[in-house]
Amino acid sequence: ISSLCYDSREASEGALFFAISGGNADGHEYIGQAIKSRVAAVVADREGIQLAVPTLGVADSRGAMSAIADVFHGKPSASLKVAGVTGTNGKTTTALMLYHLLNAAHRNCGLLGTVKYDLGGEEVRVTRTTPESTDLQGYLARMVENGCVAAAIEVSSHGIALKRTADVRFDVGIFTNLSHDHLDFHGDMGTYSSTKRGLFEQIASCDGTAKPLAVINSDDASGRKLMHDFPKGRASVVSYGLGIGADYLASDLRQSREGIGFNLQVGRRKMRAKIPLIGKFNVYNALAALAAGVGMGLNLREAVKNLAEFPQVPGRLERVSKGRAFDVYVDYAYTPDALENALETLRRLEPRR
């Protein structure tokens, strides 16, 4: 087997072709086209298929694709400290913050997310928030080859449900929040919530040299339920938020057009922190990134210092006002919760109109 593919248009001689049943098309209908491209073998989850090439019959093609991709690429996540970020809002900013903090501390970190795929100094085109398992495992392998020691991955609910991350060995999982989204795919909020929880069940079952870490927003109702339901003893749980009792606690938030400052308390340690972004929700993102970063070996005080140098995030209340007499912001808000947060944040800047 020279390569892996799930799209018959990308099939080539010597490849292993996975026939995947998707929402818009059934890969089993394209097996003939893949064979014309001289693939070496086919993986399918339909009974009674007789082909001119070796065929592996499985119960679930997606599950098999994830497991085979992991092995084919040398189980790359075992050679990296991997953090997965899931939730309705905040995934992109939190993943970018963690990526920034690790690289600022000279812990070469790769990134797979909505705005960028960085494989360790090698950027490739972004296809989706969470790549398909064959691509994802290949990207992780390239990170290892490029000298990365860590990776930050946005894990979408689609990515979990479609088993794109099923065989990634996560060291850290971050839960940001849960609100109305993707019900066209999941059907109802209960299914959506249980899908997100699936990432943490996977993390709790990961075997590694150190106990995996779950970083959870304790101000979010679904986050509190996740903490309550979490398998005790199988992973460490760290909470973050603005409410009393959070392990990473922010208070005394002060916002200006240049950013937002807050008091940070971690145990008995207290310090002033600042991020060059606006919005209370970005304080949550910062807390999550700090907790995950420290869990991955960063020094807390150094991480807080580096957080102040965090760059603008494309499309996330991105300020594009240079050279203008008024402020302009670009935001990618498309859920009711995200749009409300963006508008409330801008109101707090007290514009004349």
mmCIF file of C-alpha atoms in Angstrom:
data_model
loop_
_atom_site.group_PDB
_atom_site.id
_atom_site.type_symbol
_atom_site.label_atom_id
_atom_site.label_comp_id
_atom_site.label_asym_id
_atom_site.label_seq_id
_atom_site.Cartn_x
_atom_site.Cartn_y
_atom_site.Cartn_z
ATOM 1 C CA ILE A 1 0.000 0.000 0.000
ATOM 2 C CA SER A 2 1.576 3.280 -1.142
ATOM 3 C CA SER A 3 -1.132 5.709 0.003
ATOM 4 C CA LEU A 4 -4.638 6.000 1.461
ATOM 5 C CA CYS A 5 -7.676 7.658 -0.120
ATOM 6 C CA TYR A 6 -11.438 7.960 0.324
ATOM 7 C CA ASP A 7 -12.167 10.035 -2.806
ATOM 8 C CA SER A 8 -12.073 8.073 -6.066
ATOM 9 C CA ARG A 9 -10.921 11.225 -7.893
ATOM 10 C CA GLU A 10 -7.718 11.104 -5.828
ATOM 11 C CA ALA A 11 -7.177 7.368 -6.258
ATOM 12 C CA SER A 12 -3.807 6.330 -7.690
ATOM 13 C CA GLU A 13 -1.851 3.173 -8.376
ATOM 14 C CA GLY A 14 -1.021 1.276 -5.184
ATOM 15 C CA ALA A 15 -3.499 3.178 -2.973
ATOM 16 C CA LEU A 16 -5.879 1.659 -0.441
ATOM 17 C CA PHE A 17 -9.372 2.961 -1.212
ATOM 18 C CA PHE A 18 -11.952 3.357 1.568
ATOM 19 C CA ALA A 19 -15.585 3.205 0.435
ATOM 20 C CA ILE A 20 -17.291 5.647 2.802
ATOM 21 C CA SER A 21 -21.032 6.256 3.047
ATOM 22 C CA GLY A 22 -21.479 10.028 3.305
ATOM 23 C CA GLY A 23 -24.381 12.434 3.605
ATOM 24 C CA ASN A 24 -24.278 13.367 -0.091
ATOM 25 C CA ALA A 25 -22.679 10.349 -1.758
ATOM 26 C CA ASP A 26 -21.893 6.685 -1.153
ATOM 27 C CA GLY A 27 -18.270 5.765 -1.813
ATOM 28 C CA HIS A 28 -19.294 2.193 -2.635
ATOM 29 C CA GLU A 29 -20.739 3.512 -5.900
ATOM 30 C CA TYR A 30 -17.266 4.759 -6.894
ATOM 31 C CA ILE A 31 -15.290 1.579 -6.247
ATOM 32 C CA GLY A 32 -15.225 0.790 -9.972
ATOM 33 C CA GLN A 33 -13.719 4.203 -10.734
ATOM 34 C CA ALA A 34 -11.084 3.665 -8.033
ATOM 35 C CA ILE A 35 -10.172 0.248 -9.467
ATOM 36 C CA LYS A 36 -9.688 1.853 -12.914
ATOM 37 C CA SER A 37 -7.056 4.041 -11.224
ATOM 38 C CA ARG A 38 -5.292 0.783 -10.201
ATOM 39 C CA VAL A 39 -5.759 0.959 -6.438
ATOM 40 C CA ALA A 40 -4.123 -1.955 -4.613
ATOM 41 C CA ALA A 41 -7.116 -2.858 -2.442
ATOM 42 C CA VAL A 42 -10.506 -1.693 -1.180
ATOM 43 C CA VAL A 43 -12.041 -1.373 2.302
ATOM 44 C CA ALA A 44 -15.844 -1.610 2.298
ATOM 45 C CA ASP A 45 -18.675 -2.142 4.778
ATOM 46 C CA ARG A 46 -21.176 -3.672 2.340
ATOM 47 C CA GLU A 47 -21.687 -7.461 2.330
ATOM 48 C CA GLY A 48 -21.285 -9.613 -0.744
ATOM 49 C CA ILE A 49 -18.959 -7.296 -2.713
ATOM 50 C CA GLN A 50 -16.866 -9.242 -5.250
ATOM 51 C CA LEU A 51 -13.998 -7.253 -6.761
ATOM 52 C CA ALA A 52 -10.966 -7.831 -8.951
ATOM 53 C CA VAL A 53 -8.680 -6.493 -6.217
ATOM 54 C CA PRO A 54 -8.200 -7.612 -2.592
ATOM 55 C CA THR A 55 -11.138 -6.439 -0.475
ATOM 56 C CA LEU A 56 -11.321 -5.963 3.273
ATOM 57 C CA GLY A 57 -14.869 -6.234 4.582
ATOM 58 C CA VAL A 58 -15.418 -4.297 7.817
ATOM 59 C CA ALA A 59 -18.355 -3.355 10.032
ATOM 60 C CA ASP A 60 -17.633 0.370 9.702
ATOM 61 C CA SER A 61 -15.467 1.874 6.956
ATOM 62 C CA ARG A 62 -14.956 5.145 8.825
ATOM 63 C CA GLY A 63 -13.744 3.403 11.977
ATOM 64 C CA ALA A 64 -11.438 1.194 9.925
ATOM 65 C CA MET A 65 -10.106 4.200 8.001
ATOM 66 C CA SER A 66 -9.152 5.959 11.230
ATOM 67 C CA ALA A 67 -7.421 2.897 12.708
ATOM 68 C CA ILE A 68 -5.566 2.045 9.483
ATOM 69 C CA ALA A 69 -4.504 5.671 8.886
ATOM 70 C CA ASP A 70 -3.022 5.796 12.400
ATOM 71 C CA VAL A 71 -0.936 2.663 11.811
ATOM 72 C CA PHE A 72 -0.024 3.550 8.203
ATOM 73 C CA HIS A 73 1.493 6.871 9.329
ATOM 74 C CA GLY A 74 3.394 5.338 12.247
ATOM 75 C CA LYS A 75 1.038 6.320 15.100
ATOM 76 C CA PRO A 76 2.282 9.943 15.034
ATOM 77 C CA SER A 77 0.175 11.254 17.935
ATOM 78 C CA ALA A 78 2.159 8.975 20.263
ATOM 79 C CA SER A 79 5.216 11.152 19.473
ATOM 80 C CA LEU A 80 3.450 14.451 20.195
ATOM 81 C CA LYS A 81 1.722 16.208 23.082
ATOM 82 C CA VAL A 82 -1.717 16.616 21.519
ATOM 83 C CA ALA A 83 -4.480 18.949 22.712
ATOM 84 C CA GLY A 84 -7.988 18.743 21.268
ATOM 85 C CA VAL A 85 -10.343 21.734 21.582
ATOM 86 C CA THR A 86 -14.099 21.209 21.279
ATOM 87 C CA GLY A 87 -17.211 23.272 21.987
ATOM 88 C CA THR A 88 -19.684 25.442 20.086
ATOM 89 C CA ASN A 89 -17.808 28.753 20.298
ATOM 90 C CA GLY A 90 -14.179 29.624 20.994
ATOM 91 C CA LYS A 91 -12.451 26.588 19.457
ATOM 92 C CA THR A 92 -10.455 28.576 16.909
ATOM 93 C CA THR A 93 -9.213 31.282 19.280
ATOM 94 C CA THR A 94 -8.418 28.821 22.083
ATOM 95 C CA ALA A 95 -6.467 26.523 19.749
ATOM 96 C CA LEU A 96 -4.572 29.499 18.300
ATOM 97 C CA MET A 97 -3.773 30.813 21.803
ATOM 98 C CA LEU A 98 -2.402 27.430 22.909
ATOM 99 C CA TYR A 99 -0.413 27.133 19.669
ATOM 100 C CA HIS A 100 0.997 30.642 20.292
ATOM 101 C CA LEU A 101 1.916 29.916 23.921
ATOM 102 C CA LEU A 102 3.698 26.656 23.099
ATOM 103 C CA ASN A 103 5.674 28.160 20.219
ATOM 104 C CA ALA A 104 6.552 31.249 22.288
ATOM 105 C CA ALA A 105 8.047 28.885 24.872
ATOM 106 C CA HIS A 106 10.054 27.130 22.111
ATOM 107 C CA ARG A 107 7.872 24.010 22.247
ATOM 108 C CA ASN A 108 7.477 23.609 18.476
ATOM 109 C CA CYS A 109 3.720 23.185 18.013
ATOM 110 C CA GLY A 110 1.638 22.355 14.963
ATOM 111 C CA LEU A 111 -1.950 23.505 14.402
ATOM 112 C CA LEU A 112 -5.013 22.080 12.658
ATOM 113 C CA GLY A 113 -8.017 24.396 12.703
ATOM 114 C CA THR A 114 -10.456 26.608 10.879
ATOM 115 C CA VAL A 115 -8.052 29.388 9.896
ATOM 116 C CA LYS A 116 -4.734 27.557 9.515
ATOM 117 C CA TYR A 117 -3.018 24.187 9.123
ATOM 118 C CA ASP A 118 0.598 24.586 10.289
ATOM 119 C CA LEU A 119 2.612 21.374 10.204
ATOM 120 C CA GLY A 120 5.647 22.911 11.901
ATOM 121 C CA GLY A 121 6.710 25.749 9.625
ATOM 122 C CA GLU A 122 4.945 24.123 6.670
ATOM 123 C CA GLU A 123 1.477 25.530 5.977
ATOM 124 C CA VAL A 124 -1.016 23.653 3.792
ATOM 125 C CA ARG A 125 -4.480 24.551 2.539
ATOM 126 C CA VAL A 126 -7.297 24.348 5.083
ATOM 127 C CA THR A 127 -10.050 21.977 3.922
ATOM 128 C CA ARG A 128 -12.290 21.735 6.989
ATOM 129 C CA THR A 129 -12.120 22.455 10.729
ATOM 130 C CA THR A 130 -11.124 18.858 11.520
ATOM 131 C CA PRO A 131 -9.546 16.956 8.589
ATOM 132 C CA GLU A 132 -10.623 13.440 7.617
ATOM 133 C CA SER A 133 -8.656 10.782 9.514
ATOM 134 C CA THR A 134 -6.378 9.877 6.579
ATOM 135 C CA ASP A 135 -5.389 13.520 6.113
ATOM 136 C CA LEU A 136 -5.233 14.257 9.848
ATOM 137 C CA GLN A 137 -2.873 11.358 10.606
ATOM 138 C CA GLY A 138 -0.732 12.343 7.617
ATOM 139 C CA TYR A 139 -0.527 15.915 8.881
ATOM 140 C CA LEU A 140 0.460 14.725 12.371
ATOM 141 C CA ALA A 141 3.192 12.566 10.806
ATOM 142 C CA ARG A 142 4.510 15.618 8.921
ATOM 143 C CA MET A 143 4.548 17.573 12.187
ATOM 144 C CA VAL A 144 6.749 14.876 13.730
ATOM 145 C CA GLU A 145 9.045 14.956 10.675
ATOM 146 C CA ASN A 146 9.254 18.771 10.946
ATOM 147 C CA GLY A 147 10.378 18.610 14.577
ATOM 148 C CA CYS A 148 7.108 19.403 16.359
ATOM 149 C CA VAL A 149 6.728 18.213 19.933
ATOM 150 C CA ALA A 150 3.083 19.286 20.286
ATOM 151 C CA ALA A 151 -0.112 19.843 18.306
ATOM 152 C CA ALA A 152 -3.292 21.839 18.878
ATOM 153 C CA ILE A 153 -6.342 20.491 17.040
ATOM 154 C CA GLU A 154 -9.829 21.953 16.710
ATOM 155 C CA VAL A 155 -12.174 19.005 17.153
ATOM 156 C CA SER A 156 -15.604 19.699 15.665
ATOM 157 C CA SER A 157 -18.702 17.700 16.524
ATOM 158 C CA HIS A 158 -18.705 16.468 12.914
ATOM 159 C CA GLY A 159 -15.098 15.334 13.407
ATOM 160 C CA ILE A 160 -16.062 13.312 16.481
ATOM 161 C CA ALA A 161 -19.241 11.818 14.994
ATOM 162 C CA LEU A 162 -17.466 10.888 11.752
ATOM 163 C CA LYS A 163 -14.537 9.319 13.680
ATOM 164 C CA ARG A 164 -11.908 11.616 12.173
ATOM 165 C CA THR A 165 -10.087 11.850 15.525
ATOM 166 C CA ALA A 166 -10.993 8.374 16.829
ATOM 167 C CA ASP A 167 -7.390 7.106 16.915
ATOM 168 C CA VAL A 168 -5.593 10.278 17.996
ATOM 169 C CA ARG A 169 -3.887 9.905 21.388
ATOM 170 C CA PHE A 170 -4.918 13.103 23.149
ATOM 171 C CA ASP A 171 -2.979 14.342 26.170
ATOM 172 C CA VAL A 172 -5.347 17.268 26.787
ATOM 173 C CA GLY A 173 -8.978 17.925 25.961
ATOM 174 C CA ILE A 174 -10.530 21.394 26.226
ATOM 175 C CA PHE A 175 -14.288 21.992 26.475
ATOM 176 C CA THR A 176 -15.268 25.618 25.761
ATOM 177 C CA ASN A 177 -19.095 25.703 25.910
ATOM 178 C CA LEU A 178 -22.227 24.303 24.329
ATOM 179 C CA SER A 179 -25.018 26.257 22.638
ATOM 180 C CA HIS A 180 -27.420 25.933 19.687
ATOM 181 C CA ASP A 181 -25.509 24.740 16.583
ATOM 182 C CA HIS A 182 -25.288 21.967 13.950
ATOM 183 C CA LEU A 183 -28.765 20.603 14.689
ATOM 184 C CA ASP A 184 -29.167 19.970 10.953
ATOM 185 C CA PHE A 185 -26.492 17.285 11.408
ATOM 186 C CA HIS A 186 -27.087 16.027 14.969
ATOM 187 C CA GLY A 187 -30.878 16.352 15.106
ATOM 188 C CA ASP A 188 -31.227 17.586 18.695
ATOM 189 C CA MET A 189 -29.216 19.181 21.519
ATOM 190 C CA GLY A 190 -28.993 15.905 23.459
ATOM 191 C CA THR A 191 -27.238 14.139 20.577
ATOM 192 C CA TYR A 192 -25.040 17.183 19.980
ATOM 193 C CA SER A 193 -24.009 17.250 23.654
ATOM 194 C CA SER A 194 -23.291 13.514 23.855
ATOM 195 C CA THR A 195 -21.174 13.770 20.695
ATOM 196 C CA LYS A 196 -18.992 16.433 22.306
ATOM 197 C CA ARG A 197 -18.749 14.321 25.454
ATOM 198 C CA GLY A 198 -17.439 11.470 23.281
ATOM 199 C CA LEU A 199 -14.098 13.271 22.908
ATOM 200 C CA PHE A 200 -13.579 13.232 26.671
ATOM 201 C CA GLU A 201 -14.571 9.590 26.962
ATOM 202 C CA GLN A 202 -11.882 8.903 24.361
ATOM 203 C CA ILE A 203 -9.350 11.045 26.231
ATOM 204 C CA ALA A 204 -10.070 9.232 29.499
ATOM 205 C CA SER A 205 -9.329 5.922 27.769
ATOM 206 C CA CYS A 206 -6.045 7.035 26.161
ATOM 207 C CA ASP A 207 -2.992 5.149 27.383
ATOM 208 C CA GLY A 208 0.070 7.328 27.860
ATOM 209 C CA THR A 209 3.014 7.924 30.138
ATOM 210 C CA ALA A 210 1.056 10.640 31.984
ATOM 211 C CA LYS A 211 -2.596 10.852 33.017
ATOM 212 C CA PRO A 212 -4.562 12.814 30.377
ATOM 213 C CA LEU A 213 -5.988 16.220 31.292
ATOM 214 C CA ALA A 214 -9.515 17.569 30.778
ATOM 215 C CA VAL A 215 -9.812 21.385 30.840
ATOM 216 C CA ILE A 216 -13.476 22.305 31.276
ATOM 217 C CA ASN A 217 -15.449 25.564 31.441
ATOM 218 C CA SER A 218 -17.197 25.340 34.816
ATOM 219 C CA ASP A 219 -19.386 28.403 34.093
ATOM 220 C CA ASP A 220 -21.133 26.500 31.294
ATOM 221 C CA ALA A 221 -24.025 24.199 32.261
ATOM 222 C CA SER A 222 -22.872 21.451 29.900
ATOM 223 C CA GLY A 223 -19.324 21.878 31.216
ATOM 224 C CA ARG A 224 -20.484 21.361 34.799
ATOM 225 C CA LYS A 225 -22.406 18.252 33.772
ATOM 226 C CA LEU A 226 -19.340 16.947 31.936
ATOM 227 C CA MET A 227 -17.232 17.458 35.076
ATOM 228 C CA HIS A 228 -19.832 15.646 37.178
ATOM 229 C CA ASP A 229 -20.086 12.716 34.751
ATOM 230 C CA PHE A 230 -16.360 12.450 34.076
ATOM 231 C CA PRO A 231 -14.844 9.028 34.898
ATOM 232 C CA LYS A 232 -13.065 9.620 38.195
ATOM 233 C CA GLY A 233 -9.410 8.645 38.346
ATOM 234 C CA ARG A 234 -8.963 8.081 34.617
ATOM 235 C CA ALA A 235 -7.934 11.662 33.887
ATOM 236 C CA SER A 236 -7.122 14.874 35.702
ATOM 237 C CA VAL A 237 -9.821 17.564 35.527
ATOM 238 C CA VAL A 238 -9.063 21.303 35.676
ATOM 239 C CA SER A 239 -11.864 23.859 35.624
ATOM 240 C CA TYR A 240 -11.762 27.449 34.424
ATOM 241 C CA GLY A 241 -14.162 30.369 34.528
ATOM 242 C CA LEU A 242 -15.243 33.582 36.212
ATOM 243 C CA GLY A 243 -17.262 31.837 38.914
ATOM 244 C CA ILE A 244 -16.017 31.051 42.414
ATOM 245 C CA GLY A 245 -14.375 27.659 42.687
ATOM 246 C CA ALA A 246 -12.766 27.513 39.236
ATOM 247 C CA ASP A 247 -9.172 26.252 39.274
ATOM 248 C CA TYR A 248 -8.229 28.994 36.777
ATOM 249 C CA LEU A 249 -10.260 31.992 37.920
ATOM 250 C CA ALA A 250 -10.498 35.412 36.234
ATOM 251 C CA SER A 251 -11.899 38.499 37.979
ATOM 252 C CA ASP A 252 -11.858 42.320 37.760
ATOM 253 C CA LEU A 253 -12.132 42.426 33.956
ATOM 254 C CA ARG A 254 -11.264 45.802 32.430
ATOM 255 C CA GLN A 255 -11.788 46.327 28.710
ATOM 256 C CA SER A 256 -10.575 48.985 26.300
ATOM 257 C CA ARG A 257 -10.278 49.144 22.528
ATOM 258 C CA GLU A 258 -6.731 47.766 22.864
ATOM 259 C CA GLY A 259 -7.736 44.635 24.779
ATOM 260 C CA ILE A 260 -8.856 43.336 28.120
ATOM 261 C CA GLY A 261 -7.026 42.899 31.419
ATOM 262 C CA PHE A 262 -8.022 40.663 34.337
ATOM 263 C CA ASN A 263 -6.841 39.247 37.629
ATOM 264 C CA LEU A 264 -5.816 35.603 37.333
ATOM 265 C CA GLN A 265 -5.890 33.259 40.300
ATOM 266 C CA VAL A 266 -4.552 29.704 40.129
ATOM 267 C CA GLY A 267 -4.600 28.116 43.556
ATOM 268 C CA ARG A 268 -2.789 30.552 45.825
ATOM 269 C CA ARG A 269 -1.036 32.273 42.938
ATOM 270 C CA LYS A 270 -2.404 35.645 41.807
ATOM 271 C CA MET A 271 -1.244 37.836 38.933
ATOM 272 C CA ARG A 272 -2.508 40.403 36.442
ATOM 273 C CA ALA A 273 -3.020 39.165 32.894
ATOM 274 C CA LYS A 274 -3.809 40.918 29.619
ATOM 275 C CA ILE A 275 -4.873 39.886 26.137
ATOM 276 C CA PRO A 276 -4.876 42.209 23.084
ATOM 277 C CA LEU A 277 -8.441 41.087 22.229
ATOM 278 C CA ILE A 278 -11.801 42.403 23.347
ATOM 279 C CA GLY A 279 -14.714 40.421 24.763
ATOM 280 C CA LYS A 280 -15.355 38.524 27.978
ATOM 281 C CA PHE A 281 -15.558 35.318 25.933
ATOM 282 C CA ASN A 282 -11.900 35.784 24.990
ATOM 283 C CA VAL A 283 -11.006 35.748 28.688
ATOM 284 C CA TYR A 284 -12.558 32.269 28.804
ATOM 285 C CA ASN A 285 -10.490 31.269 25.765
ATOM 286 C CA ALA A 286 -7.342 32.605 27.418
ATOM 287 C CA LEU A 287 -8.032 30.718 30.664
ATOM 288 C CA ALA A 288 -8.541 27.488 28.729
ATOM 289 C CA ALA A 289 -5.301 27.960 26.762
ATOM 290 C CA LEU A 290 -3.331 28.790 29.920
ATOM 291 C CA ALA A 291 -4.661 25.744 31.793
ATOM 292 C CA ALA A 292 -3.913 23.451 28.853
ATOM 293 C CA GLY A 293 -0.474 24.989 28.300
ATOM 294 C CA VAL A 294 0.538 24.530 31.929
ATOM 295 C CA GLY A 295 -0.776 20.978 31.722
ATOM 296 C CA MET A 296 1.540 20.451 28.747
ATOM 297 C CA GLY A 297 4.553 21.697 30.693
ATOM 298 C CA LEU A 298 4.563 25.486 30.333
ATOM 299 C CA ASN A 299 5.539 27.889 33.129
ATOM 300 C CA LEU A 300 2.424 29.812 34.200
ATOM 301 C CA ARG A 301 4.021 33.240 34.665
ATOM 302 C CA GLU A 302 5.891 32.981 31.343
ATOM 303 C CA ALA A 303 2.694 31.885 29.588
ATOM 304 C CA VAL A 304 0.771 34.870 31.005
ATOM 305 C CA LYS A 305 3.497 37.185 29.733
ATOM 306 C CA ASN A 306 3.422 35.606 26.258
ATOM 307 C CA LEU A 307 -0.377 35.830 26.166
ATOM 308 C CA ALA A 308 -0.085 39.633 26.008
ATOM 309 C CA GLU A 309 1.695 39.249 22.642
ATOM 310 C CA PHE A 310 -1.050 37.140 21.068
ATOM 311 C CA PRO A 311 -1.840 38.312 17.497
ATOM 312 C CA GLN A 312 -5.252 39.178 16.058
ATOM 313 C CA VAL A 313 -7.395 36.193 15.058
ATOM 314 C CA PRO A 314 -8.807 36.435 11.513
ATOM 315 C CA GLY A 315 -12.576 36.887 11.620
ATOM 316 C CA ARG A 316 -12.854 36.781 15.417
ATOM 317 C CA LEU A 317 -13.747 40.384 16.355
ATOM 318 C CA GLU A 318 -10.732 41.282 14.236
ATOM 319 C CA ARG A 319 -9.989 44.998 14.335
ATOM 320 C CA VAL A 320 -9.331 46.382 10.850
ATOM 321 C CA SER A 321 -9.471 50.098 11.719
ATOM 322 C CA LYS A 322 -5.993 51.224 10.674
ATOM 323 C CA GLY A 323 -6.048 54.573 8.886
ATOM 324 C CA ARG A 324 -9.719 55.196 9.646
ATOM 325 C CA ALA A 325 -11.399 57.712 11.938
ATOM 326 C CA PHE A 326 -13.775 55.015 13.180
ATOM 327 C CA ASP A 327 -13.421 51.375 14.276
ATOM 328 C CA VAL A 328 -14.241 48.434 12.027
ATOM 329 C CA TYR A 329 -14.447 44.831 13.250
ATOM 330 C CA VAL A 330 -14.817 41.615 11.280
ATOM 331 C CA ASP A 331 -16.462 38.709 13.078
ATOM 332 C CA TYR A 332 -17.407 35.224 11.947
ATOM 333 C CA ALA A 333 -20.326 34.863 14.412
ATOM 334 C CA TYR A 334 -22.993 32.600 12.904
ATOM 335 C CA THR A 335 -24.687 31.082 15.964
ATOM 336 C CA PRO A 336 -27.200 33.091 18.045
ATOM 337 C CA ASP A 337 -24.909 32.911 21.095
ATOM 338 C CA ALA A 338 -21.795 34.051 19.199
ATOM 339 C CA LEU A 339 -23.606 36.937 17.499
ATOM 340 C CA GLU A 340 -25.055 38.135 20.810
ATOM 341 C CA ASN A 341 -21.590 37.984 22.438
ATOM 342 C CA ALA A 342 -20.025 39.998 19.606
ATOM 343 C CA LEU A 343 -22.670 42.732 19.711
ATOM 344 C CA GLU A 344 -22.648 42.989 23.510
ATOM 345 C CA THR A 345 -18.836 43.261 23.479
ATOM 346 C CA LEU A 346 -18.910 46.138 20.991
ATOM 347 C CA ARG A 347 -21.627 47.919 22.991
ATOM 348 C CA ARG A 348 -19.334 47.881 26.036
ATOM 349 C CA LEU A 349 -16.796 49.939 24.092
ATOM 350 C CA GLU A 350 -19.434 52.720 24.274
ATOM 351 C CA PRO A 351 -19.286 53.915 20.673
ATOM 352 C CA ARG A 352 -20.972 57.240 19.880
ATOM 353 C CA ARG A 353 -23.235 55.284 17.509
#
